[in-house]
Tab-separated table of C-alpha atoms in Angstrom:
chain	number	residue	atom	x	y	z
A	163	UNK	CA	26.482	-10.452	-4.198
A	164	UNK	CA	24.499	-10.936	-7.293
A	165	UNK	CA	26.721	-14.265	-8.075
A	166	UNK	CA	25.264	-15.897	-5.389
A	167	UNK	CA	21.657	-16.023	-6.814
A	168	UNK	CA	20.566	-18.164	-9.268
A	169	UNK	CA	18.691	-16.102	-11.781
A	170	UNK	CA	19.327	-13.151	-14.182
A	171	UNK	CA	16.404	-10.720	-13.438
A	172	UNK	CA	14.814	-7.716	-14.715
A	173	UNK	CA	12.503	-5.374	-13.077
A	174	UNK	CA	9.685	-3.144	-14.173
A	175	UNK	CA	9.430	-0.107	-11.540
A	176	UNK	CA	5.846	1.479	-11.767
A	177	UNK	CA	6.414	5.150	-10.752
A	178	UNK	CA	3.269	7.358	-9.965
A	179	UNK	CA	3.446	10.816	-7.787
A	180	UNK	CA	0.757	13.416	-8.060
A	181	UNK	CA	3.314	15.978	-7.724
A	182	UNK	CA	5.923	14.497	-9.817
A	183	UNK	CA	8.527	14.191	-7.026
A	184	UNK	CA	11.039	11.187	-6.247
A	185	UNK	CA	11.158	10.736	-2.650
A	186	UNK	CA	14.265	9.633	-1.117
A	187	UNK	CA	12.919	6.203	-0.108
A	188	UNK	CA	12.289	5.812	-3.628
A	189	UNK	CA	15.627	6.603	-4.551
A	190	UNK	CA	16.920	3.859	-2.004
A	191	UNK	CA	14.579	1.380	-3.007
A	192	UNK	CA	15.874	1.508	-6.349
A	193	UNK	CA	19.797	1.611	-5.539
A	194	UNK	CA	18.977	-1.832	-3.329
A	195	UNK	CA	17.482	-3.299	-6.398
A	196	UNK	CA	20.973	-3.312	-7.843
A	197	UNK	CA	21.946	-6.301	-5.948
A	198	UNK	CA	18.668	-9.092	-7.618
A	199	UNK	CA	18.245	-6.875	-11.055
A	200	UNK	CA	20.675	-6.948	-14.025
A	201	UNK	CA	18.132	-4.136	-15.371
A	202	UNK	CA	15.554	-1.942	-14.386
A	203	UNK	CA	12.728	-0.261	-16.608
A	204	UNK	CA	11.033	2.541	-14.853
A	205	UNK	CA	7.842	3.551	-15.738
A	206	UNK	CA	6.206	6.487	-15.115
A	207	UNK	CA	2.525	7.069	-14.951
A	208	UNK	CA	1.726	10.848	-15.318
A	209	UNK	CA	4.109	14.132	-14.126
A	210	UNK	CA	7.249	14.016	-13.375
A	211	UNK	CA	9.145	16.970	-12.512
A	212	UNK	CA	12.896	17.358	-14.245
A	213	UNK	CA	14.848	17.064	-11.300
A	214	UNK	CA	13.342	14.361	-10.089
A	215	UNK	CA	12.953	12.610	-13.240
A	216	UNK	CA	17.082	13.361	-13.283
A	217	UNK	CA	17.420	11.596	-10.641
A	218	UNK	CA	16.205	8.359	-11.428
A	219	UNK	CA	18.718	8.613	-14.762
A	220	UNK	CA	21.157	7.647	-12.078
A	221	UNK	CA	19.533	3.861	-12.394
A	222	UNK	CA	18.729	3.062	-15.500
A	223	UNK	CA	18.708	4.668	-18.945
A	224	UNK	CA	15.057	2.762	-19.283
A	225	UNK	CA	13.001	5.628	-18.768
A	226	UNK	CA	9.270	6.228	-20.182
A	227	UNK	CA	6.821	8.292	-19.439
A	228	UNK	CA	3.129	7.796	-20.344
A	229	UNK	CA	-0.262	8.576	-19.330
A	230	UNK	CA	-1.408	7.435	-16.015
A	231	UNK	CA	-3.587	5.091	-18.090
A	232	UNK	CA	-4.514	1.715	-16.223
A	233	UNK	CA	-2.831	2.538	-13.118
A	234	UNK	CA	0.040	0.304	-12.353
A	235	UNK	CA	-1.439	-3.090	-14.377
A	236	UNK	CA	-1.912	-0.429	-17.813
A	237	UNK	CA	1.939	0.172	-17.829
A	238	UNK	CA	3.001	-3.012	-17.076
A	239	UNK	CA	0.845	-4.032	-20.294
A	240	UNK	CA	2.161	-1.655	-21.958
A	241	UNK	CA	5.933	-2.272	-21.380
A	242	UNK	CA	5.298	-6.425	-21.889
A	243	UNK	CA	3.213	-6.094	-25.219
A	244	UNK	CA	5.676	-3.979	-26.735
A	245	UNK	CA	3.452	-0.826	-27.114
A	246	UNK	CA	6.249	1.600	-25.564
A	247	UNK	CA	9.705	-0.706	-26.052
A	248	UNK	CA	10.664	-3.728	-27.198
A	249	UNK	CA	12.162	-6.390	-24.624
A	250	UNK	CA	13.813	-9.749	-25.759
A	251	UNK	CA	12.215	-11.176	-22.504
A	252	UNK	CA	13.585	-14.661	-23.698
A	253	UNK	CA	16.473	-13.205	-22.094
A	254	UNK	CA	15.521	-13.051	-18.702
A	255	UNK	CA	14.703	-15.865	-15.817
A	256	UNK	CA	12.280	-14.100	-13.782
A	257	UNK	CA	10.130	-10.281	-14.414
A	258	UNK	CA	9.979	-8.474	-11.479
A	259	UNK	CA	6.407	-6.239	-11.406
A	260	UNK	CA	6.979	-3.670	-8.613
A	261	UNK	CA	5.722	-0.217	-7.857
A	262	UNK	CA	6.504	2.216	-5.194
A	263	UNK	CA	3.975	2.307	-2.721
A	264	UNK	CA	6.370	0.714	-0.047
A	265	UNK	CA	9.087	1.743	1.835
A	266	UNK	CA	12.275	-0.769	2.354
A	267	UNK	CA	14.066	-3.444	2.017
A	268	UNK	CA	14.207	-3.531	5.726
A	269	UNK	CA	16.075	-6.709	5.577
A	270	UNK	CA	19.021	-7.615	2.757
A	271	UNK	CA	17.343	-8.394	-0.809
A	272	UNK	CA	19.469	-11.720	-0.939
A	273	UNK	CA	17.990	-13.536	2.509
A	274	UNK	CA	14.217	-12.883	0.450
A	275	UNK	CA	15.553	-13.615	-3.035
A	276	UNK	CA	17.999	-16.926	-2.447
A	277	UNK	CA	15.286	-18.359	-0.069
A	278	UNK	CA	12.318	-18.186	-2.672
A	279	UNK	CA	14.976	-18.680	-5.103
A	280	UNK	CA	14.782	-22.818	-4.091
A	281	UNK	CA	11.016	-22.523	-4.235
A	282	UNK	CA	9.958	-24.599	-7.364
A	283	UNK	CA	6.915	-21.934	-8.688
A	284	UNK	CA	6.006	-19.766	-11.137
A	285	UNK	CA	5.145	-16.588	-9.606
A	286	UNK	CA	5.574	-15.368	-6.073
A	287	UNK	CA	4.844	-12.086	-4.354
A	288	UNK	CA	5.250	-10.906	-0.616
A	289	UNK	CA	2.310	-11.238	0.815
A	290	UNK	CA	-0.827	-12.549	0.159
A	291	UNK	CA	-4.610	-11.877	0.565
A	292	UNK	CA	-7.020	-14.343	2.386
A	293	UNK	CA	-10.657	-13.704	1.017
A	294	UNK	CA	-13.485	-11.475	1.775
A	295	UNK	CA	-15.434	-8.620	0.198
A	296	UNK	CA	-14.448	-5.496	-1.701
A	297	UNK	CA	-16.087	-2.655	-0.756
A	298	UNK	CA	-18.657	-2.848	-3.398
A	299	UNK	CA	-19.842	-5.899	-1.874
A	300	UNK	CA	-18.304	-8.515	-4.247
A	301	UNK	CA	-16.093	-10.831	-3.911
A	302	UNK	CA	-12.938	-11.058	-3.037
A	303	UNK	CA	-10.591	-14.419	-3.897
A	304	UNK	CA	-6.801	-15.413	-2.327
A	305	UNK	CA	-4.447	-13.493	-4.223
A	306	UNK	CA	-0.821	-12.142	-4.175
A	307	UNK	CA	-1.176	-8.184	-3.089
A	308	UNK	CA	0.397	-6.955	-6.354
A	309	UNK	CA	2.837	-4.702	-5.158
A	310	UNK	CA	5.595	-7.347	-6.026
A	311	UNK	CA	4.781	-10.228	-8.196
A	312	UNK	CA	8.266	-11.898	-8.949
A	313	UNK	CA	7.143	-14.061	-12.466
A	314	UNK	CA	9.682	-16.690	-13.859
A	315	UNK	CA	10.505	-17.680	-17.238
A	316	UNK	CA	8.302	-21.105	-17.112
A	317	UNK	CA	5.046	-18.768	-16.767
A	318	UNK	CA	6.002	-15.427	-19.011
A	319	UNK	CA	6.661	-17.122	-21.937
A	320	UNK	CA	3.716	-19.215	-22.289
A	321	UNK	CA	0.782	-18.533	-24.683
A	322	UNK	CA	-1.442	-17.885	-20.968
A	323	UNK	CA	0.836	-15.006	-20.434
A	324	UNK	CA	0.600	-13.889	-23.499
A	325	UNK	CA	-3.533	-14.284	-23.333
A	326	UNK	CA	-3.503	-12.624	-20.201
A	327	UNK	CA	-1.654	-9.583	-20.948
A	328	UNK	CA	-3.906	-9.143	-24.706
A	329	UNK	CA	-7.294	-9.400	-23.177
A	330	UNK	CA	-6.555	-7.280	-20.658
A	331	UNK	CA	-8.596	-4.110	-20.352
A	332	UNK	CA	-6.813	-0.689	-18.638
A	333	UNK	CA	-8.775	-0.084	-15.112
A	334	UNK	CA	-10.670	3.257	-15.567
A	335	UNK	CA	-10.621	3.516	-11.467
A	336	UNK	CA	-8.511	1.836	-8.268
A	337	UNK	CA	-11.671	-0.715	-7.815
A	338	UNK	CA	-11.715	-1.319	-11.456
A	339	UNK	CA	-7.483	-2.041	-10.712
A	340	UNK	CA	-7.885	-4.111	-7.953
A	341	UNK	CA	-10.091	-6.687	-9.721
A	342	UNK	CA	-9.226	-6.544	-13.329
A	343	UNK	CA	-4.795	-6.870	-11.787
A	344	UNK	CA	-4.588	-7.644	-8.011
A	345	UNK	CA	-7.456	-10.255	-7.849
A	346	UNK	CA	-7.675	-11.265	-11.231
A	347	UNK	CA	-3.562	-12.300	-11.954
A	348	UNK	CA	-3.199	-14.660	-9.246
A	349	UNK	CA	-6.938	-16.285	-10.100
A	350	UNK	CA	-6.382	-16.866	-13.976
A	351	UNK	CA	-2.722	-18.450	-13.624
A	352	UNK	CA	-3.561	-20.506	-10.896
A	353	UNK	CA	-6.497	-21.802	-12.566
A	354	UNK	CA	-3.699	-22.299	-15.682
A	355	UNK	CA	-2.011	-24.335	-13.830
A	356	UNK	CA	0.344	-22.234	-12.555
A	357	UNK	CA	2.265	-22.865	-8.884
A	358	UNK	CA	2.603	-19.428	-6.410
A	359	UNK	CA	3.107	-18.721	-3.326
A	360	UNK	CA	4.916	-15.899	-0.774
A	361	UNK	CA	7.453	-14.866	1.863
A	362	UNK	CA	5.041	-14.833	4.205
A	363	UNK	CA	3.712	-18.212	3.432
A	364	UNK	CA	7.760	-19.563	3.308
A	365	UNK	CA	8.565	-17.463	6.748
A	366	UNK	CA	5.772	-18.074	9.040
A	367	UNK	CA	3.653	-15.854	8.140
A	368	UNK	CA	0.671	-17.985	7.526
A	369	UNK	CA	-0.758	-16.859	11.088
A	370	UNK	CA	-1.126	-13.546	9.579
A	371	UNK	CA	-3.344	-14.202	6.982
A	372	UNK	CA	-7.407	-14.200	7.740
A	373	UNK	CA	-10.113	-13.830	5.916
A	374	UNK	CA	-10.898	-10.402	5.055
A	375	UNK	CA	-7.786	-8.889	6.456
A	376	UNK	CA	-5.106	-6.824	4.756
A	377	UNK	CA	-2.362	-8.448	6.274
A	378	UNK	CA	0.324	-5.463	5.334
A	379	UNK	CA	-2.206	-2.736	6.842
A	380	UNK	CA	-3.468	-5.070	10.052
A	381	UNK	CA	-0.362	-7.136	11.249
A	382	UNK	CA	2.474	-4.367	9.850
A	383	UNK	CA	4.838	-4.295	12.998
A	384	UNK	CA	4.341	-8.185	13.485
A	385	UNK	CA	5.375	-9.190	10.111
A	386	UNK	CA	8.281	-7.012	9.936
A	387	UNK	CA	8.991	-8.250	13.493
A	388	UNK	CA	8.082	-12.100	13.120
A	389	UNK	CA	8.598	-12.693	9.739
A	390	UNK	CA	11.496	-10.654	8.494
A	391	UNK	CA	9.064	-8.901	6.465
A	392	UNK	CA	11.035	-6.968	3.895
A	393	UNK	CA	8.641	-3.856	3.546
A	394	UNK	CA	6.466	-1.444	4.832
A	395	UNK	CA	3.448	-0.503	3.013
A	396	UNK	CA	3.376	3.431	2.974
A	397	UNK	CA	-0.384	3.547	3.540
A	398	UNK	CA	0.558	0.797	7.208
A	399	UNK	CA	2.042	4.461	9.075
A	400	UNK	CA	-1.546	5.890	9.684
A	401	UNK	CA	-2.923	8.033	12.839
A	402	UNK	CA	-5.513	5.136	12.855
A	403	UNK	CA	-3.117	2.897	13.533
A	404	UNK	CA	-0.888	5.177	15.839
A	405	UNK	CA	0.383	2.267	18.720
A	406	UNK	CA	1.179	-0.056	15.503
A	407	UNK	CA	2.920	2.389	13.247
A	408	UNK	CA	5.306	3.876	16.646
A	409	UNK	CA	5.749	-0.077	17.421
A	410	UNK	CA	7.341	-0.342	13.992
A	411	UNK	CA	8.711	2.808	13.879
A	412	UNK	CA	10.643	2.016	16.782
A	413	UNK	CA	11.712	-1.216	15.842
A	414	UNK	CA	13.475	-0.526	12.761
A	415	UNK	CA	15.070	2.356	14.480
A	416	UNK	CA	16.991	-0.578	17.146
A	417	UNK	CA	16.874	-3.749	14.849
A	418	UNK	CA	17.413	-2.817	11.084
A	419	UNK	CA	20.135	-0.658	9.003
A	420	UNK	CA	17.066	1.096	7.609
A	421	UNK	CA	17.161	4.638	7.977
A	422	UNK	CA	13.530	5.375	9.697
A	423	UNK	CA	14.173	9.491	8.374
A	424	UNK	CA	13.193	7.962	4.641
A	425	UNK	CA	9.675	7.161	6.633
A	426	UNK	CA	9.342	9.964	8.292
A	427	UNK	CA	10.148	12.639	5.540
A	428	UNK	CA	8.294	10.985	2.697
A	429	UNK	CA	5.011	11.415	5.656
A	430	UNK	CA	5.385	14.694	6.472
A	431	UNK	CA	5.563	15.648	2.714
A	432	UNK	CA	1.978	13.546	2.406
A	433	UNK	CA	0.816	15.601	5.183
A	434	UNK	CA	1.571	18.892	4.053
A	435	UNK	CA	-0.192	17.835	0.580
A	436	UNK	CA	-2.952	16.807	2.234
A	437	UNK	CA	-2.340	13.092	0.808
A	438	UNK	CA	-2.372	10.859	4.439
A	439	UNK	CA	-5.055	8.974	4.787
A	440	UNK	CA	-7.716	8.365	6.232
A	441	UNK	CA	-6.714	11.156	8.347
A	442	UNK	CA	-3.296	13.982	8.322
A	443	UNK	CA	-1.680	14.565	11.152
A	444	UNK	CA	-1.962	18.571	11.080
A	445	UNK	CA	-5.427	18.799	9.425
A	446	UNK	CA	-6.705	16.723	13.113
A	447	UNK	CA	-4.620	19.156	15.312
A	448	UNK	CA	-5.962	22.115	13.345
A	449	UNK	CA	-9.677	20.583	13.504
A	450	UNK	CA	-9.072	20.030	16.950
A	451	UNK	CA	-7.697	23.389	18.126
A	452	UNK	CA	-11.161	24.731	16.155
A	453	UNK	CA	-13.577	23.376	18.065
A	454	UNK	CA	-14.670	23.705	21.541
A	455	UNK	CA	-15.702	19.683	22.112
A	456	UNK	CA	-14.940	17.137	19.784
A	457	UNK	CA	-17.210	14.041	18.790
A	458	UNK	CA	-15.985	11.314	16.980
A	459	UNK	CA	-18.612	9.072	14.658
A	460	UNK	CA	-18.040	5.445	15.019
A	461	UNK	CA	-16.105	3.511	17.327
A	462	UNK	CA	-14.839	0.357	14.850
A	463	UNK	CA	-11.236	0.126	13.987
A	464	UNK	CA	-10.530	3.760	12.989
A	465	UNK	CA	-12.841	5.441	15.873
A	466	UNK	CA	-10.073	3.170	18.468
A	467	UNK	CA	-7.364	3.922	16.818
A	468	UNK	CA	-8.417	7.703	16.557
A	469	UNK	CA	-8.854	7.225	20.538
A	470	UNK	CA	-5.442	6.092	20.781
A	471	UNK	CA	-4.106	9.032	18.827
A	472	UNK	CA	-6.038	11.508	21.046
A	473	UNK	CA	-4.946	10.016	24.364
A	474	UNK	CA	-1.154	10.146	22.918
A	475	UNK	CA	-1.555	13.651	22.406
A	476	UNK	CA	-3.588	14.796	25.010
A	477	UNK	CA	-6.754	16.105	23.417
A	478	UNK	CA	-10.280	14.968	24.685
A	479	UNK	CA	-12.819	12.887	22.711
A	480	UNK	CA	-16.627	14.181	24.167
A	481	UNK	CA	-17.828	10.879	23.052
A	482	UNK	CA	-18.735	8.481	20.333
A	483	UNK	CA	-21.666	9.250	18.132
A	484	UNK	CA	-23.641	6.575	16.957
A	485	UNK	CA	-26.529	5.004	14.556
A	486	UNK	CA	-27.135	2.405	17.097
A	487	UNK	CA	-25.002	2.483	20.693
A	488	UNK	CA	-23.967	-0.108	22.334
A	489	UNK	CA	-25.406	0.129	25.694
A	490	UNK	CA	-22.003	-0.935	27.210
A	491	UNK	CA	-20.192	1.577	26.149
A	492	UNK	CA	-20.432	5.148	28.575
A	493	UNK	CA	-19.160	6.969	25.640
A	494	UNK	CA	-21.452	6.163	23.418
A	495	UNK	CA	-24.004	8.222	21.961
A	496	UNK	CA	-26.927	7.751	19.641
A	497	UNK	CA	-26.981	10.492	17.196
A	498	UNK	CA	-30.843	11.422	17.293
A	499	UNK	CA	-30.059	12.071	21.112
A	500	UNK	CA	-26.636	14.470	20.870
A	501	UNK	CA	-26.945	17.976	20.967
A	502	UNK	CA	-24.638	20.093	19.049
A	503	UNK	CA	-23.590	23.379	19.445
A	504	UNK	CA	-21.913	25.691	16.785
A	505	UNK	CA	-18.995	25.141	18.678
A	506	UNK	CA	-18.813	21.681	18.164
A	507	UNK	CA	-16.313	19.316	15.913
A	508	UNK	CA	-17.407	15.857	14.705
A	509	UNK	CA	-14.752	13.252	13.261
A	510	UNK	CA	-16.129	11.004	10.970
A	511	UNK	CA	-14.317	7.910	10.862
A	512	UNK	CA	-16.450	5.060	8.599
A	513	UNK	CA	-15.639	4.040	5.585
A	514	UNK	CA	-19.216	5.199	4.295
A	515	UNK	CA	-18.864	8.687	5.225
A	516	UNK	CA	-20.138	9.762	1.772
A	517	UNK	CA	-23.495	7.800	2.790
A	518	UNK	CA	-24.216	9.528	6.059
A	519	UNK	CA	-22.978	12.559	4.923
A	520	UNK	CA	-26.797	13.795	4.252
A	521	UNK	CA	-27.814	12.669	7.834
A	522	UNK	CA	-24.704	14.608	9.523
A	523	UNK	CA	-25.867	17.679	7.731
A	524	UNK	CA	-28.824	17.637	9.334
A	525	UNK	CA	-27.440	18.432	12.663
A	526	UNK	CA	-24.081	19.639	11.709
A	527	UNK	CA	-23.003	22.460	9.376
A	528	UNK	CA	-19.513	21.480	6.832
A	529	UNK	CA	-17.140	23.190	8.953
A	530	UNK	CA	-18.474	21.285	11.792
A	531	UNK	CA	-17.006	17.679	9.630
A	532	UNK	CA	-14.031	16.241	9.113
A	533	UNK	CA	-14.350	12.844	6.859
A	534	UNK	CA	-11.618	10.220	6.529
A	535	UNK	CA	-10.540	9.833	3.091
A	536	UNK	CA	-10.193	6.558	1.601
């Protein structure tokens, strides 16, 4: 199949596990890359174990390892500057930038590939990020999610590439990554001059895309659904979003060639490390089964979707704890007006849990807590 696309490819793979194992979704990812790359260079950021890092040997001889420096951006600087190999990138028509935080291709390589293929740009990615605020408060600007940024030849060997990549400092933490990479990439080239755009914007995806809205965490099942959304973003399968994630669970089970058991292995794995977030499935059922009643703080997005998850599974929520009810709400309760017994189990699921944390220990002892993790 690879005669029928236009241009000769290479890919950079950005591999990063805390426990230094290849998954099996990881392992299909990178046999379907065979069809758009004529080479792969893989990456790794941190451990590997050897019989994992065996197994990727089966793909490409391009192998490094390095120190989980910079998160994905630092060894993707690393690999284009020349600082671990040296790449005759003169060679090449387009660099794909990938990691492995998603699980796919759902749909064929070749439908994405020889659609965006006719596209006259310079970079395109997947999907694509309205605006809004980080959590930090600052600002956040329209941007391709860097998962996949596809760059061609008539931006990678300009002297802005080559600017880019030389002034650019390695993130020292994941907010540090998302605006020095993510935010920052698709800001500087376009402001060079440079055309982008996505598969969701190509595909009708556009509906998809609001302000302040992940579109691969909030409109998962619809994109993949709507939009022949190649992937699934690992951290888009979450209790919090239990009707969404069975949805899509479901409908690659009846409508794609993708094997659903990748998905489902690679999360029970997470859960056993203690790595889902903001919530694992067996930490809830054993926080559950050790409390008497169970109280869940907030009622936004994750407090419904935690609802959701409880009424799935049968277990009773004794009501929402609150700064500030809202008087229309039954289950709602303010927080100075609970009483708790030693019996009692309180989720918390904000996203500030760290900054209410001193208030909840006023009427609840650690045991009593179970915090999302973000």
């Amino acid at each position: 199949m690879k005669d029928k696309l236009s241009m000769k490819r290479i890919g950079i793979f950005a591999f990063f596990d805390g426990c230094g194992i290849v998954d099996d979704y990881k392992l299909y990812l990178l046999d379907s890359l065979n069809y758009i790359l004529s080479e792969i260079i893989i990456i790794i950021n941190g451990f590997i174990q050897e019989e994992s890092l065996a197994r990727l040997y089966d793909y490409t001889n391009h192998i490094y390892i390095r120190e989980n420096m910079g998160f994905d951006a630092g060894a993707y600087k690393d690999i284009l500057m020349g600082n671990i190999t040296c790449i005759e990138w003169d060679l090449w028509d387009e660099i794909i930038l990938l990691n492995d935080t998603f699980y796919g291709p759902l749909y064929p390589w070749e439908e994405i590939f020889l659609t965006m293929d006719k596209e006259i740009l310079d970079f395109w990615g997947f999907s694509r990020f309205s605006s809004g605020k980080l959590w930090d408060g600052s600002t956040i600007t329209q941007h391709i999610q860097a998962y996949f940024i596809a760059v061609r030849k008539s931006m990678f060997s300009t002297l802005q590439w080559k600017k880019f990549w030389e002034g650019f400092e390695y993130p020292s933490s994941y907010m540090e990554a998302i605006k020095k990479f993510e935010i920052s990439f698709t800001d500087y080239f376009s402001k060079e001059g440079f055309c982008y755009s996505t598969w969701m914007d190509k595909n009708d995806g556009e509906s998809y895309i609001k302000e302040n809205l992940n579109p691969y965490m909030e409109f998962a099942y619809d994109l993949v659904k709507y939009c022949r959304f190649p992937i699934v973003k690992y951290r888009a399968c979450s209790v919090v979003r239990y009707s969404s994630t069975k949805a899509l669970l479901n409908y690659i089970e009846n409508n794609t060639d993708y094997d659903k058991r990748l998905i489902l292995k690679h999360v029970e794995r997470m859960d056993k490390e203690m790595r889902l977030k903001p919530f694992g499935i067996s930490e809830l059922k054993q926080f559950v089964n050790s409390h008497n009643r169970i109280f869940i703080f907030g009622h936004g997005k994750y407090g419904k979707g935690l609802e959701e998850y409880f009424q799935e599974k049968g277990w009773k929520i004794s009501g929402f704890i609150m700064s500030v009810p809202n008087s229309q709400h039954r289950n709602e309760i303010a927080l100075q007006d609970i009483e708790i017994r030693k019996t009692d189990g309180l989720i918390v699921a904000v996203a500030n849990g760290d900054e209410i944390r001193p208030v909840l220990n006023k009427k609840f002892e650690d045991k009593q807590l179970l915090f999302a993790r973000f």
